[in-house]
Coordinates of C-alpha atoms and ligand atoms in Angstrom, one line a residue:
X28 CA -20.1 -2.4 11.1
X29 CA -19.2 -5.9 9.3
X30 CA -17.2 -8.7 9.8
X31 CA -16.1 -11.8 8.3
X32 CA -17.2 -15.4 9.3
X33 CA -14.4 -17.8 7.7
X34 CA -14.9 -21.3 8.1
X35 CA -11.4 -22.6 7.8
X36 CA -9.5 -25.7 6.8
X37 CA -10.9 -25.7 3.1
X38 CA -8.3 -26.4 0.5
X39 CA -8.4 -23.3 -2.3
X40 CA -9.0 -25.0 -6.1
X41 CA -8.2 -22.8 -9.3
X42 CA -7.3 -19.0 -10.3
X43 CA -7.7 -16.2 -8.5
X44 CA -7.1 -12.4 -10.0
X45 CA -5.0 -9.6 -8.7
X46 CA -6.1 -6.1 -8.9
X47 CA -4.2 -3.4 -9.8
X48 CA -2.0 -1.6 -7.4
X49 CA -3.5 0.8 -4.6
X50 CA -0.2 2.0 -3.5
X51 CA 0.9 2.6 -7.1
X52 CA -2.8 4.1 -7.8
X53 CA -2.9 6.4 -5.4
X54 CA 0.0 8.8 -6.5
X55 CA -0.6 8.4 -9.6
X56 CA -3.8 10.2 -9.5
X57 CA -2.3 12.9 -7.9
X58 CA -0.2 13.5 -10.8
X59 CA -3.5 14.2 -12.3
X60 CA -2.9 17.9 -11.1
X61 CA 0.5 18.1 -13.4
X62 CA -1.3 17.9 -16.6
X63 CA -1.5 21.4 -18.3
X64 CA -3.9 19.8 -20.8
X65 CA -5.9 16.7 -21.6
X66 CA -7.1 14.1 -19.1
X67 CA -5.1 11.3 -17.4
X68 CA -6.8 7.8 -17.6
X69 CA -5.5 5.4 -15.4
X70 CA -6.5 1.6 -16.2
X71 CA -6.8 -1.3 -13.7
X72 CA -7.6 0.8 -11.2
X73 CA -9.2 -1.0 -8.3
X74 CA -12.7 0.1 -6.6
X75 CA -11.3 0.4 -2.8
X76 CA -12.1 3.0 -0.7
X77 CA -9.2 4.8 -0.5
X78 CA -9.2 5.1 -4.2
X79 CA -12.8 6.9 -3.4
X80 CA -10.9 9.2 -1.0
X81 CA -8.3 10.4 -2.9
X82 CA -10.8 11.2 -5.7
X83 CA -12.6 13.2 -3.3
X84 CA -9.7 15.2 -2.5
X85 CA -8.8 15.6 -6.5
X86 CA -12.4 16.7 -6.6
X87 CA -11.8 19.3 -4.1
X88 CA -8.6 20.7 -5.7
X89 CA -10.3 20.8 -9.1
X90 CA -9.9 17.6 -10.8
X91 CA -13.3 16.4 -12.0
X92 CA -13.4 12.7 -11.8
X93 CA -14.8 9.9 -13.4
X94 CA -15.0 6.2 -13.6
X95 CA -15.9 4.0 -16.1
X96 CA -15.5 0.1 -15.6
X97 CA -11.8 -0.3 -14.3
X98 CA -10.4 3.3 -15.9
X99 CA -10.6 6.2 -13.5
X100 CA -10.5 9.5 -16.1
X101 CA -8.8 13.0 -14.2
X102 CA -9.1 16.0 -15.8
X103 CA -8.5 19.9 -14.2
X104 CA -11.9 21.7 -14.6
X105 CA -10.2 24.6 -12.2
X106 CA -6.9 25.6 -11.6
X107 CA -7.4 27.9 -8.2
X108 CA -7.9 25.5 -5.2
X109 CA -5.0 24.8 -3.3
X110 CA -6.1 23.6 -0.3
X111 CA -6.1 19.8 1.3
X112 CA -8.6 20.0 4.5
X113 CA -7.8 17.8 7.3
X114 CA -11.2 16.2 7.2
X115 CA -10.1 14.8 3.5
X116 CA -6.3 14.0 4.7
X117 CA -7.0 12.2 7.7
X118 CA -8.9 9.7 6.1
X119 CA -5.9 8.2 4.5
X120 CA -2.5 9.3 4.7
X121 CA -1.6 8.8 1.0
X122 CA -3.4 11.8 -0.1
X123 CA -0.7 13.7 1.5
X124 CA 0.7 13.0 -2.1
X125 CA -0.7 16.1 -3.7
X126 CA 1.6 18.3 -2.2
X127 CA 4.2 17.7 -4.2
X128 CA 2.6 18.0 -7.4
X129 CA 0.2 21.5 -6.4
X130 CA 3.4 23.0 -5.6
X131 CA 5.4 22.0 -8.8
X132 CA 2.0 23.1 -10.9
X133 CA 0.2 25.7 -9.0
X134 CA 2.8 27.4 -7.2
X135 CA 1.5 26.8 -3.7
X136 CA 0.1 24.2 -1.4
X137 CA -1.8 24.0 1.8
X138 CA -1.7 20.5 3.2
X139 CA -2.9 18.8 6.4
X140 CA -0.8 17.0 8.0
X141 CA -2.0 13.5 8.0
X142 CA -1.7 12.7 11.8
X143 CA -0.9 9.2 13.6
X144 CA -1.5 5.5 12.4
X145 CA -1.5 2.6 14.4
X146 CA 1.3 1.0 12.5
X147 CA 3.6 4.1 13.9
X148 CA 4.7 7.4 13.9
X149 CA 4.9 8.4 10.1
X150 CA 7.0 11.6 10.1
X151 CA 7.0 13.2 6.5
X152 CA 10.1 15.3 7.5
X153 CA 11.7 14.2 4.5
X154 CA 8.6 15.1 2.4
X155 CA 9.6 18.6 3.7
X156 CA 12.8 18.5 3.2
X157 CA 13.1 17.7 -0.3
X158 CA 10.7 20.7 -1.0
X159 CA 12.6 23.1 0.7
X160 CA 16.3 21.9 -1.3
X161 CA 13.9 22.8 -4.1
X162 CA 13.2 26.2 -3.1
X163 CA 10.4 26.5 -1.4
X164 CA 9.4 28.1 1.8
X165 CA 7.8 25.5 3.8
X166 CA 6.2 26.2 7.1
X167 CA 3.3 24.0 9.4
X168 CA 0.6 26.5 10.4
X169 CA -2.0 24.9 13.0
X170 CA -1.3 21.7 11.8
X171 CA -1.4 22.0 8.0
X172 CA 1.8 22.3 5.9
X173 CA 1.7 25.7 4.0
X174 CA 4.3 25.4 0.9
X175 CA 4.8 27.8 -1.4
X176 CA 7.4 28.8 -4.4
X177 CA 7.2 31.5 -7.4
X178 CA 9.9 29.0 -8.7
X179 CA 11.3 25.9 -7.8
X180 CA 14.3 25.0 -8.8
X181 CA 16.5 21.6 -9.6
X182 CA 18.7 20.4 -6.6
X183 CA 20.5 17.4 -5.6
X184 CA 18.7 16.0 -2.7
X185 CA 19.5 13.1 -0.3
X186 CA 16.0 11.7 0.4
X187 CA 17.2 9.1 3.1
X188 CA 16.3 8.6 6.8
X189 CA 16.6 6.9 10.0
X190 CA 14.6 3.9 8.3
X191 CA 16.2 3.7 4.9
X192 CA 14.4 5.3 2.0
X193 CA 11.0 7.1 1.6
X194 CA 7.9 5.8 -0.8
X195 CA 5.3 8.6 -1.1
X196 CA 8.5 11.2 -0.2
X197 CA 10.1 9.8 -3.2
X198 CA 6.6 10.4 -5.2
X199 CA 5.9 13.7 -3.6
X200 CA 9.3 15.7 -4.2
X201 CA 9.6 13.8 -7.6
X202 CA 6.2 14.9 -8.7
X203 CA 7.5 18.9 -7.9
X204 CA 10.8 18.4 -9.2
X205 CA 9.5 17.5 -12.8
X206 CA 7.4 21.3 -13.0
X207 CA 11.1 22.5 -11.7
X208 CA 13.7 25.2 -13.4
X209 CA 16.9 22.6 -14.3
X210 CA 18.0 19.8 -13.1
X211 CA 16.9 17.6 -9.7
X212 CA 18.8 14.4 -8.1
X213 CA 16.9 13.0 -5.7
X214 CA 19.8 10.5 -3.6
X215 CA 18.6 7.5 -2.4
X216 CA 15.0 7.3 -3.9
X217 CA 12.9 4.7 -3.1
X218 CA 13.3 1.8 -5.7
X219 CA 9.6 0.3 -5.3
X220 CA 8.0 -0.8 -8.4
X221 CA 5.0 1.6 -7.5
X222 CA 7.4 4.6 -7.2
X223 CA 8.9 2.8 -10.8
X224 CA 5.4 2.6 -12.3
X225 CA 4.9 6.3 -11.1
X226 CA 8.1 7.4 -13.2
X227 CA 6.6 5.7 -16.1
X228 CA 3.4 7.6 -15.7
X229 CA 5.2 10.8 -15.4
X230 CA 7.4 10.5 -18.3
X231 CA 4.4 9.7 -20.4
X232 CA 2.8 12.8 -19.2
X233 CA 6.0 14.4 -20.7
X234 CA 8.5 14.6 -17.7
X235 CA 12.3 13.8 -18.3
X236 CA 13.1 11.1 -15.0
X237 CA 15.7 8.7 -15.8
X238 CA 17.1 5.9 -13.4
X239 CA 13.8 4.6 -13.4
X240 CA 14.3 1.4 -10.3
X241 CA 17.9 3.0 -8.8
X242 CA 18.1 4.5 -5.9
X243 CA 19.4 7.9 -8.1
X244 CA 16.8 9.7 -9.8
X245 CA 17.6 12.1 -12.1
X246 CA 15.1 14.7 -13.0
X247 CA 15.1 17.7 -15.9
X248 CA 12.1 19.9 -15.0
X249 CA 9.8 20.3 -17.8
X250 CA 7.9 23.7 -18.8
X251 CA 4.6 21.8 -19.3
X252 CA 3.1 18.6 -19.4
X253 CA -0.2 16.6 -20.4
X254 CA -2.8 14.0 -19.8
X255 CA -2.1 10.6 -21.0
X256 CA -3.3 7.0 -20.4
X257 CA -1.4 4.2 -18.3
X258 CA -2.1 0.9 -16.7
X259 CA -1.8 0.3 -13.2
X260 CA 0.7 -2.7 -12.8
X261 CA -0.5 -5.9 -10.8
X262 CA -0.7 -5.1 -6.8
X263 CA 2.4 -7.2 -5.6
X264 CA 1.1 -7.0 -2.0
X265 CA -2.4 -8.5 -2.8
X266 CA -0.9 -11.1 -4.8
X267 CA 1.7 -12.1 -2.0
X268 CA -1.4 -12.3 0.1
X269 CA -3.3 -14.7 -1.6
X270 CA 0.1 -16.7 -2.3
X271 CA 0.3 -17.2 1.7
X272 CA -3.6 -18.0 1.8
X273 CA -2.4 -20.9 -0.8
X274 CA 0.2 -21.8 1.3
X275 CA -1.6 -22.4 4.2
X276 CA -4.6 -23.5 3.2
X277 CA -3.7 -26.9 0.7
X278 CA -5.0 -27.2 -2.3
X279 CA -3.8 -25.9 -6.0
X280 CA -4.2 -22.4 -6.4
X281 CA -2.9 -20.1 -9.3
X282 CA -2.5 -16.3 -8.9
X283 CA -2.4 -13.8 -11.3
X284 CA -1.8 -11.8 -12.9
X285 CA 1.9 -11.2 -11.1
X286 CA 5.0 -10.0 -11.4
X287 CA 7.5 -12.6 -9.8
X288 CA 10.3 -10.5 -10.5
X289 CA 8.8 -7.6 -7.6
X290 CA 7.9 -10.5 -5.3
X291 CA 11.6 -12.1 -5.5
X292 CA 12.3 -11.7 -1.3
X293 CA 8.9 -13.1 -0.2
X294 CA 9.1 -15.9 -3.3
X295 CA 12.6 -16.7 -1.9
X296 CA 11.4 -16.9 1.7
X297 CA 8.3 -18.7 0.8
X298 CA 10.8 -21.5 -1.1
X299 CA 13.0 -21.4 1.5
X300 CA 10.5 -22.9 3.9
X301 CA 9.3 -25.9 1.6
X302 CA 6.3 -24.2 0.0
X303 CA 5.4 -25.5 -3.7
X304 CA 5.5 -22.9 -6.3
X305 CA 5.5 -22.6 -9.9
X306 CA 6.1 -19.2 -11.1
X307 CA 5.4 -18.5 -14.5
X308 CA 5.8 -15.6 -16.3
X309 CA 2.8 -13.7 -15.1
X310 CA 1.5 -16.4 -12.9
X311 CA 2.5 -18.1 -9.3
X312 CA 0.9 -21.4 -8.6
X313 CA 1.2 -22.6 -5.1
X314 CA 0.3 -26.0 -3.9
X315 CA 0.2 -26.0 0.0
X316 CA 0.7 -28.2 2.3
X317 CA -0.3 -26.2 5.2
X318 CA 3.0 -27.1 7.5
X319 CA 6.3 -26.0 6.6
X320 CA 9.8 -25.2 7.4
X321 CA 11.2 -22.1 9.7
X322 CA 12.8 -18.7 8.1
X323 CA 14.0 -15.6 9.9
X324 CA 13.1 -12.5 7.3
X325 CA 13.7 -9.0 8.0
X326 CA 12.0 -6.1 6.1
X327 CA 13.6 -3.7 4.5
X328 CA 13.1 -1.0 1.7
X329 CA 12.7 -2.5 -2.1
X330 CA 14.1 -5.1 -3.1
X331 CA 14.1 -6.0 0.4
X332 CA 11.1 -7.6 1.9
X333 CA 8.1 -5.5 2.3
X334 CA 6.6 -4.8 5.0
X335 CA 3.3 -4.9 4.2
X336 CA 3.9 -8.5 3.9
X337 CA 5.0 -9.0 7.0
X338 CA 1.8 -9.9 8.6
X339 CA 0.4 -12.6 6.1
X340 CA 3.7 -14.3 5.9
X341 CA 4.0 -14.4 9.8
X342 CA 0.9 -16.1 9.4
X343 CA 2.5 -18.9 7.5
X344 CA 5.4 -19.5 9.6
X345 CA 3.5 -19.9 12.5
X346 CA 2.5 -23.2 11.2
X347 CA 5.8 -23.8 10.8
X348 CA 7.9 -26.8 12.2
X349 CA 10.3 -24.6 14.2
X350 CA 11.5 -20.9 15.3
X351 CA 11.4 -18.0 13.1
X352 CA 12.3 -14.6 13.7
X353 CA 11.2 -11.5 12.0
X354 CA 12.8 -8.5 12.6
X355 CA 10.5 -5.2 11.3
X356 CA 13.1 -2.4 10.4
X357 CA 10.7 0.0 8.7
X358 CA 7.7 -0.1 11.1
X359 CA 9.2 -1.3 14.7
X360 CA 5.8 -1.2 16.2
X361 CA 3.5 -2.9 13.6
X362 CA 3.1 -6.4 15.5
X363 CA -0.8 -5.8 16.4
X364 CA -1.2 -8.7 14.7
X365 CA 0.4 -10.9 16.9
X366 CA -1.9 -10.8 20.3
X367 CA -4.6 -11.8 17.5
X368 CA -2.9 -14.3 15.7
X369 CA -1.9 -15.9 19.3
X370 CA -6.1 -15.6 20.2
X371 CA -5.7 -18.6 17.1
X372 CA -3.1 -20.6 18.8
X373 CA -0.1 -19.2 17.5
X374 CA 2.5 -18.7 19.8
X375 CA 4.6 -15.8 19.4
X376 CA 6.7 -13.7 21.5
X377 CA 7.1 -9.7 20.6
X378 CA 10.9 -8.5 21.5
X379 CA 11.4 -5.1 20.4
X380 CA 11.1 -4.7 16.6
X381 CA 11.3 -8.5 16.5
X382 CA 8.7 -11.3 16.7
X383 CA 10.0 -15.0 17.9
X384 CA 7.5 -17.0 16.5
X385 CA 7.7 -20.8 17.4
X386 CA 5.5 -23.2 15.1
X387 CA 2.7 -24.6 16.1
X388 CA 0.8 -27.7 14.4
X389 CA -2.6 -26.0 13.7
X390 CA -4.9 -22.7 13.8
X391 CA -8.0 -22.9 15.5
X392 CA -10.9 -20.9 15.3
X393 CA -11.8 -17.7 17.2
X394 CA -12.6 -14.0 17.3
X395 CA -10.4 -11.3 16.7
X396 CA -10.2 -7.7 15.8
X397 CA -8.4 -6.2 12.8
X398 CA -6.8 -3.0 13.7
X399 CA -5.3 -2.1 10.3
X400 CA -5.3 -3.0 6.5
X401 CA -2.2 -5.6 6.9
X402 CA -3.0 -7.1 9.9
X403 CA -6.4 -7.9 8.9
X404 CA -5.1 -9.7 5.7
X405 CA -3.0 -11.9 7.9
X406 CA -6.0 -12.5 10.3
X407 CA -8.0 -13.5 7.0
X408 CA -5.3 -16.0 5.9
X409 CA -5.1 -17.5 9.4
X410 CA -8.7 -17.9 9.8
X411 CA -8.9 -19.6 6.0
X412 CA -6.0 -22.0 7.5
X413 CA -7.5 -22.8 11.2
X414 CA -10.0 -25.4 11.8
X415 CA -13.4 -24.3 12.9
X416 CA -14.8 -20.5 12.8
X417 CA -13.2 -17.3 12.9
X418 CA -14.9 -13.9 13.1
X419 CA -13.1 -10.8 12.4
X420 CA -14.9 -7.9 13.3
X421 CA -13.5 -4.4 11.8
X422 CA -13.7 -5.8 8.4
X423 CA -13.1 -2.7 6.6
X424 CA -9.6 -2.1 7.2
X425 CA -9.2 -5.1 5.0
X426 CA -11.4 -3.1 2.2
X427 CA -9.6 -0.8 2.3
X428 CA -6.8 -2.5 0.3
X429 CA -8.7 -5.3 -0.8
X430 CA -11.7 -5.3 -2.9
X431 CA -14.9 -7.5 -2.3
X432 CA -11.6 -10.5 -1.0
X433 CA -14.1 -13.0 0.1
X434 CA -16.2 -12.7 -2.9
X435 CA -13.1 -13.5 -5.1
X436 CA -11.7 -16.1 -2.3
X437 CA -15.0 -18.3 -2.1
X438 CA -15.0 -18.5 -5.8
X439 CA -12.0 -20.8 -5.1
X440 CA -13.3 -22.4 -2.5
X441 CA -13.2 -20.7 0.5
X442 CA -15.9 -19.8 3.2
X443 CA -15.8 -15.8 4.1
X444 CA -19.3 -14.8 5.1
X445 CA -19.8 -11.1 5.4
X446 CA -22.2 -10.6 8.1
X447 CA -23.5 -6.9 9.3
X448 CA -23.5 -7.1 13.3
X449 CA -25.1 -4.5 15.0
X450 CA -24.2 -5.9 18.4
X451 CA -20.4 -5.1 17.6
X452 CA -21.3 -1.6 16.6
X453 CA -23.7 -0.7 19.5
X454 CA -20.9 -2.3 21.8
X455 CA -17.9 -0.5 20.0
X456 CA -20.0 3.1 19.9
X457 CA -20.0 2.7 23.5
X458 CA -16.2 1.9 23.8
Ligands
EPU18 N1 9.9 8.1 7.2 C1 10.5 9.1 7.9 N2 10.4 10.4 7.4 C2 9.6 10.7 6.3 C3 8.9 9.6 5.7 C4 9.1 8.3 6.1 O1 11.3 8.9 8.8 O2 9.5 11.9 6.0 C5 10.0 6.7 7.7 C6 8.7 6.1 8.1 O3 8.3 6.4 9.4 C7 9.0 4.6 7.9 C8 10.0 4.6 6.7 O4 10.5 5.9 6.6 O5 9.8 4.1 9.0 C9 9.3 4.3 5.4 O6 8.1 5.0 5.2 P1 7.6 5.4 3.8 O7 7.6 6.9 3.7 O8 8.3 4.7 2.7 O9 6.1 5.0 3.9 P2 4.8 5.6 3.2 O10 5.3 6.2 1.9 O11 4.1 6.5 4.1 C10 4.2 3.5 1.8 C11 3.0 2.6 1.6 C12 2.8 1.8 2.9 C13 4.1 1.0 3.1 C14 5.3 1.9 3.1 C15 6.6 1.1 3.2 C16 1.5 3.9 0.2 C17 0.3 4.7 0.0 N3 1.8 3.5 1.4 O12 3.9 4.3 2.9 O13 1.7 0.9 2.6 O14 4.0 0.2 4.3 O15 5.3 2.7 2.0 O16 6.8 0.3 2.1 O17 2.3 3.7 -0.8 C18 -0.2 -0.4 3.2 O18 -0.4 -0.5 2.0 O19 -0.7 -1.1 4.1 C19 0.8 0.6 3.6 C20 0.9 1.0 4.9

């Protein structure tokens, strides 16, 4: 088991480089399975663990896998598994994304279900529904989800639920409906640049998906498609990470590369609240100042504020000079991060799907635990802003999004130790 040592309070000095997108990664290799011939070779692909798992689950479905440098390279080397084990989908949910895409190719699916996550429930009704408007017969069978069609065919779908619009549902019934007979509309699609990026791929690979970034996709099934090569935009949620890091920690720091233009909620927020940025073109340079202004922010679906940004930016305002209140309408239970943050002086009060969080004048040093990928970003960023020594134990939830962070974090400045502790893992095997 590892965790991090920060020693906070150091200014961060220079550039610092985004990878490419996990979230946009991930179903993007799944759409390895679509390709009738030649291989897909993604670019910028980052080394995460997750990326490891869902190649282990293309493996097991058929897909040899290779990487070279920063390019992953998918190609089908057998065309008969159909099956997605439990022990493969329960180590990240994301790999329920191959559903879709067996069922549009190889007729037939048999998925695990991917089970609970700390940040909440996670239903993938919709995932389901969108499937069966296409024709299938869907059923769950001792907790896998068996799918199967001789056909599908082209419907008009309304892909909305209780919590607005769905990311990997989008990719999953998208990545069916392009192997469909005619034509699909899936209604209120998600509008995420990952789900755009993943339209991109897919027409490459010789689908027909237009209203690429509207909530209205429409989709004219193709009889066959093929390997191609893309490159894996910049990871917005990374970038915004380091941008709060910036923020609170003083200092001159440039990130890139970026795309402002998917950051334009959080960039507005950040503003909002006093914080120095430039954004260039491809760039964002923020000059901190560590103590800033209040905002209340809500998240919401794309072009909304994400939610997986939730966490780091809480972490600026609670060095703010006044009340903020953040309202979490896709997640309503993903505050673990606020009983940790508050272990490093914040003070912040959890009402529902809201946090009240009333600025304080500094961070101080402490231990915490990360309990997901998110949340341990934001205890990262706090600990680089408090005074004295934080240790966050659980470090590789933040791996899991992040690759080698404090190795790229010190080289501007910072002061992340990774330490192996054996004590934390004999204590937490006996938890
Ligand atoms: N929802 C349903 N039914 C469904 C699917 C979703 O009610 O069938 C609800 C969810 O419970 C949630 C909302 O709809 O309240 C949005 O969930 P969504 O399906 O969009 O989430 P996801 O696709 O499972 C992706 C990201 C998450 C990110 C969310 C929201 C990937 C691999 N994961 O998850 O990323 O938080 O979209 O933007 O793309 C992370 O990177 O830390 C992370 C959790």
């Amino acid at each position: 088991m590892e965790k991090f040592i920060v020693q906070g309070g150091l200014p961060l000095e220079g550039r610092i480089r985004v990878q490419g997108a996990k979230n946009a990664a991930l179903p993007m290799m799944a759409a390895a399975l679509l390709a009738d011939d030649g291989p897909l070779v993604l670019r910028n692909v980052p080394r995460l663990r997750d990326i490891d798992s869902m190649g282990a689950i293309l493996e097991a479905l058929g897909v040899s896998v290779a990487r070279r440098g920063d390019r992953l390279i998918m190609e089908i080397v057998d065309e008969t598994p159909f099956t997605a084990s439990y022990e493969l989908v329960s180590m990240m949910r994301a790999s329920f994304c191959v559903l879709g895409p067996l069922l549009g190719r190889r007729r037939r699916a048999k998925v695990s279900l991917p089970g609970g996550c700390v940040i909440g429930v996670r239903p993938v009704d919709l995932h389901l529904k969108g499937l069966r408007a296409l024709g299938a017969e869907v059923s769950v069978e001792n907790g896998y989800v068996v799918a199967e069609a001789p056909r599908l065919r082209g419907h008009q779908i309304f892909l909305g639920g209780p919590f607005g619009s769905t990311v990997t549902g989008t990719a999953n019934v998208l990545m069916a409906a392009v192997r469909a007979k005619g034509t699909t509309i899936i209604d209120y699609a998600a509008c995420e640049p990952e789900v755009q990026d993943l339209c991109v791929l897919l027409n490459k690979m010789g689908a027909k998906i237009s209203g690429i970034g509207s909530p209205r996709l429409v989709i004219e099934g193709v009889e066959s498609m093929h390997g191609t090569e893309h490159t894996v935009l910049p990871d917005r949620i990374e970038a915004g990470t380091f941008i709060a890091a910036g923020a609170v920690c003083g200092g001159d720091l440039t990130v890139d590369p970026v795309r402002p233009d998917h950051l334009g909620a959080v960039l507005e927020t950040l503003k909002q609240i006093g914080v120095d940025l430039h954004v260039g073109a491809n760039s964002v340079r923020v000059r901190g100042k560590r103590r800033y202004g209040a905002a209340d922010l809500t998240t919401l679906p794309y072009p909304g504020f994400p939610t997986d940004l939730q966490a780091q930016i809480m972490t600026v305002l609670t060095l703010s000079d006044g009340i903020s209140v953040i309202q979490e309408k896709i997640y309503p239970d993903r505050f673990m991060h606020v009983a940790e943050l508050c272990r490093l002086g914040a003070n912040i009060r959890k009402e529902g799907s809201s946090a009240i969080v009333l600025g304080v004048a500094g961070l101080h040093g402490a231990q915490v635990m990360a309990s997901d990928l998110r949340a341990s970003a934001a205890l990262l960023v706090a600990g680089l802003a408090a005074e004295g020594a934080t240790e966050i134990r659980r470090v590789y939830h933040i791996d899991r999004g992040y690759d080698r962070v404090e190795e790229r974090l010190n080289a501007v400045g910072a002061r992340v130790e990774r330490v192996v502790d054996q004590k934390v893992r004999m204590m937490e095997d006996a938890a």
